[in-house]
Short mmCIF file of C-alpha atoms in Angstrom, two decimals:
data_model
loop_
_atom_site.label_atom_id
_atom_site.label_comp_id
_atom_site.label_asym_id
_atom_site.label_seq_id
_atom_site.Cartn_x
_atom_site.Cartn_y
_atom_site.Cartn_z
CA MET K 1 108.46 21.25 17.86
CA GLU K 2 105.87 18.78 16.64
CA LYS K 3 102.59 20.19 15.34
CA ILE K 4 100.65 18.35 18.06
CA LYS K 5 102.80 19.94 20.80
CA ILE K 6 102.29 23.37 19.28
CA LEU K 7 98.54 22.77 19.12
CA GLU K 8 98.55 21.69 22.76
CA LYS K 9 100.40 24.83 23.79
CA VAL K 10 98.02 27.04 21.77
CA LEU K 11 95.00 25.41 23.40
CA VAL K 12 96.48 25.74 26.90
CA TYR K 13 97.40 29.41 26.39
CA ASP K 14 93.95 30.15 25.00
CA ARG K 15 92.29 28.63 28.07
CA ILE K 16 94.67 30.33 30.48
CA LEU K 17 94.01 33.72 28.91
CA ARG K 18 90.26 33.18 29.09
CA PHE K 19 90.47 31.85 32.66
CA ASN K 20 92.39 34.94 33.79
CA ILE K 21 89.96 37.27 32.00
CA ASP K 22 87.03 35.52 33.68
CA LEU K 23 88.72 35.63 37.09
CA LEU K 24 89.50 39.35 36.92
CA THR K 25 86.08 40.18 35.48
CA GLY K 26 84.47 38.28 38.37
CA ILE K 27 86.58 40.08 40.96
CA LYS K 28 85.78 43.43 39.35
CA SER K 29 82.04 42.77 39.37
CA GLU K 30 82.04 41.63 43.00
CA LEU K 31 84.47 44.23 44.31
CA LYS K 32 82.08 47.18 44.16
CA ALA K 33 79.42 45.28 46.11
CA ASP K 34 82.02 44.13 48.65
CA ILE K 35 83.19 47.70 49.15
CA GLU K 36 79.65 48.85 49.91
CA GLU K 37 79.00 45.88 52.18
CA THR K 38 82.27 46.54 54.01
CA LYS K 39 81.29 50.17 54.57
CA ILE K 40 77.97 49.11 56.07
CA LEU K 41 79.63 46.50 58.31
CA GLY K 42 82.24 49.04 59.38
CA GLU K 43 79.60 51.58 60.38
CA ALA K 44 77.71 48.97 62.36
CA LEU K 45 80.59 47.20 64.11
CA LEU K 46 83.57 49.54 64.43
CA ASP K 47 84.47 52.49 66.58
CA LYS K 48 85.50 55.82 65.00
CA ARG K 49 89.23 55.04 64.91
CA GLU K 50 88.63 51.65 63.28
CA GLN K 51 86.18 53.22 60.83
CA LYS K 52 88.87 55.71 59.82
CA LEU K 53 91.33 52.86 59.16
CA LEU K 54 88.70 51.00 57.19
CA SER K 55 87.89 54.11 55.14
CA GLU K 56 91.58 54.55 54.27
CA PHE K 57 91.74 50.91 53.21
CA LEU K 58 88.62 51.16 51.05
CA LEU K 59 89.83 54.39 49.47
CA LYS K 60 93.09 52.69 48.51
CA VAL K 61 91.17 49.73 47.08
CA GLU K 62 88.85 52.01 45.09
CA GLU K 63 91.53 54.40 43.84
CA GLU K 64 94.46 52.08 43.22
CA PHE K 65 93.42 48.45 43.12
CA LEU K 66 90.28 48.92 41.03
CA LEU K 67 92.13 51.15 38.57
CA ARG K 68 94.99 48.64 38.21
CA LEU K 69 92.49 45.81 37.93
CA GLU K 70 90.76 47.52 35.02
CA GLU K 71 94.12 48.27 33.38
CA ALA K 72 95.21 44.64 33.79
CA LEU K 73 91.94 43.39 32.39
CA ASP K 74 92.19 45.69 29.35
CA SER K 75 95.77 44.59 28.80
CA ILE K 76 94.92 40.90 29.03
CA TYR K 77 92.02 41.39 26.59
CA ASP K 78 94.52 43.01 24.22
CA GLU K 79 96.96 40.13 24.69
CA TYR K 80 94.15 37.67 23.98
CA GLU K 81 93.23 39.46 20.75
CA VAL K 82 96.87 39.64 19.62
CA PHE K 83 97.39 36.00 20.54
CA ASN K 84 94.35 34.85 18.58
CA PHE K 85 95.18 37.05 15.58
CA ASP K 86 98.82 35.95 15.48
CA ILE K 87 97.96 32.28 15.86
CA THR K 88 95.28 32.50 13.16
CA PHE K 89 97.56 34.44 10.83
CA LEU K 90 100.52 32.11 11.37
CA SER K 91 98.57 28.86 11.63
CA GLY K 92 99.91 27.58 8.33
CA ILE K 93 103.51 27.95 9.52
CA PRO K 94 104.00 25.90 12.71
CA ASP K 95 107.56 27.13 13.28
CA GLU K 96 106.34 30.74 13.24
CA VAL K 97 103.53 29.93 15.65
CA GLU K 98 106.04 28.49 18.09
CA ARG K 99 108.32 31.54 17.81
CA GLU K 100 105.40 33.92 18.22
CA MET K 101 104.20 32.11 21.34
CA GLU K 102 107.68 32.37 22.85
CA ARG K 103 107.88 36.05 21.91
CA LEU K 104 104.55 36.87 23.55
CA GLU K 105 105.59 35.32 26.91
CA LEU K 106 101.92 35.14 27.87
CA ILE K 107 102.29 33.35 31.19
CA ASN K 108 104.98 35.72 32.40
CA THR K 109 102.97 38.73 31.24
CA LEU K 110 99.81 37.48 32.95
CA ASN K 111 101.56 36.63 36.19
CA THR K 112 103.32 40.01 36.30
CA LYS K 113 99.93 41.74 36.14
CA LEU K 114 98.43 39.38 38.72
CA ARG K 115 101.37 39.86 41.10
CA LEU K 116 100.96 43.63 40.88
CA LEU K 117 97.27 43.33 41.77
CA LYS K 118 98.05 40.98 44.65
CA GLU K 119 100.73 43.34 45.98
CA LEU K 120 98.37 46.31 45.78
CA LEU K 121 95.66 44.47 47.68
CA ASN K 122 98.11 43.11 50.24
CA GLY K 123 99.59 46.59 50.62
CA ALA K 124 96.15 48.03 51.24
CA CYS K 125 95.49 45.30 53.82
CA CYS K 126 98.75 46.22 55.59
CA LEU K 127 97.32 49.67 56.31
CA ILE K 128 95.11 47.99 58.85
CA GLU K 129 96.71 47.26 62.21
CA PRO K 130 96.00 43.86 63.73
CA ASN K 131 92.41 43.94 64.93
CA LYS K 132 90.06 40.95 64.91
CA LYS K 133 86.95 42.94 63.94
CA LEU K 134 88.73 44.60 61.01
CA GLU K 135 90.26 41.31 59.92
CA VAL K 136 86.85 39.67 59.78
CA ILE K 137 85.29 42.58 57.88
CA LEU K 138 88.14 42.44 55.32
CA THR K 139 87.67 38.72 54.65
CA PRO K 140 86.37 39.20 51.06
CA PHE K 141 89.54 41.10 50.15
CA LYS K 142 91.72 38.34 51.62
CA VAL K 143 89.78 35.87 49.48
CA TYR K 144 90.64 37.94 46.38
CA CYS K 145 94.32 37.80 47.32
CA GLU K 146 94.13 34.03 47.60
CA LEU K 147 92.26 33.71 44.28
CA ILE K 148 94.90 35.78 42.54
CA ASN K 149 97.64 33.72 44.16
CA HIS K 150 96.02 30.49 43.00
CA ALA K 151 95.70 31.90 39.48
CA ILE K 152 99.43 32.68 39.44
CA GLU K 153 100.26 29.15 40.61
CA PHE K 154 97.82 27.66 38.09
CA ASN K 155 99.41 29.63 35.25
CA ILE K 156 102.90 28.50 36.28
CA LYS K 157 101.83 24.83 36.19
CA PHE K 158 101.06 25.19 32.50
CA GLU K 159 103.94 27.45 31.55
CA ASN K 160 106.21 24.66 30.38
CA ILE K 161 103.65 22.52 28.60
#
């Protein structure tokens, strides 16, 4: 592969890794506030049965989704450090840089983590039976699902650059 193509791929992967780190960090920072806000809205707007469903949902988000989000974020940080170290170390040998980038499979690794997070959040949302009040209260969590989905699609667009 030409040096310019390798450079382009390195720059794209670097930006994709940083974009995904920023996205997950943003979700993590907002999630805790959204959980508290959702609890308050649930207490104010829902009956006891609906509040119980909402509590189960929030517990699943706090116990599973947040834990997996932190694990994914740590893993992507690690991937970013390895990527930058390997690229720096191998920068004088373009053929090795290309092989290392293929070996790392960054886009596939990122999207696997993002899909897991999306499935966890969608699974938690499926605990809730169809109910307009609950659906409205859970809007922030649906937005997170869509953001993650867009990130996956964005990553795929650049996979074959």
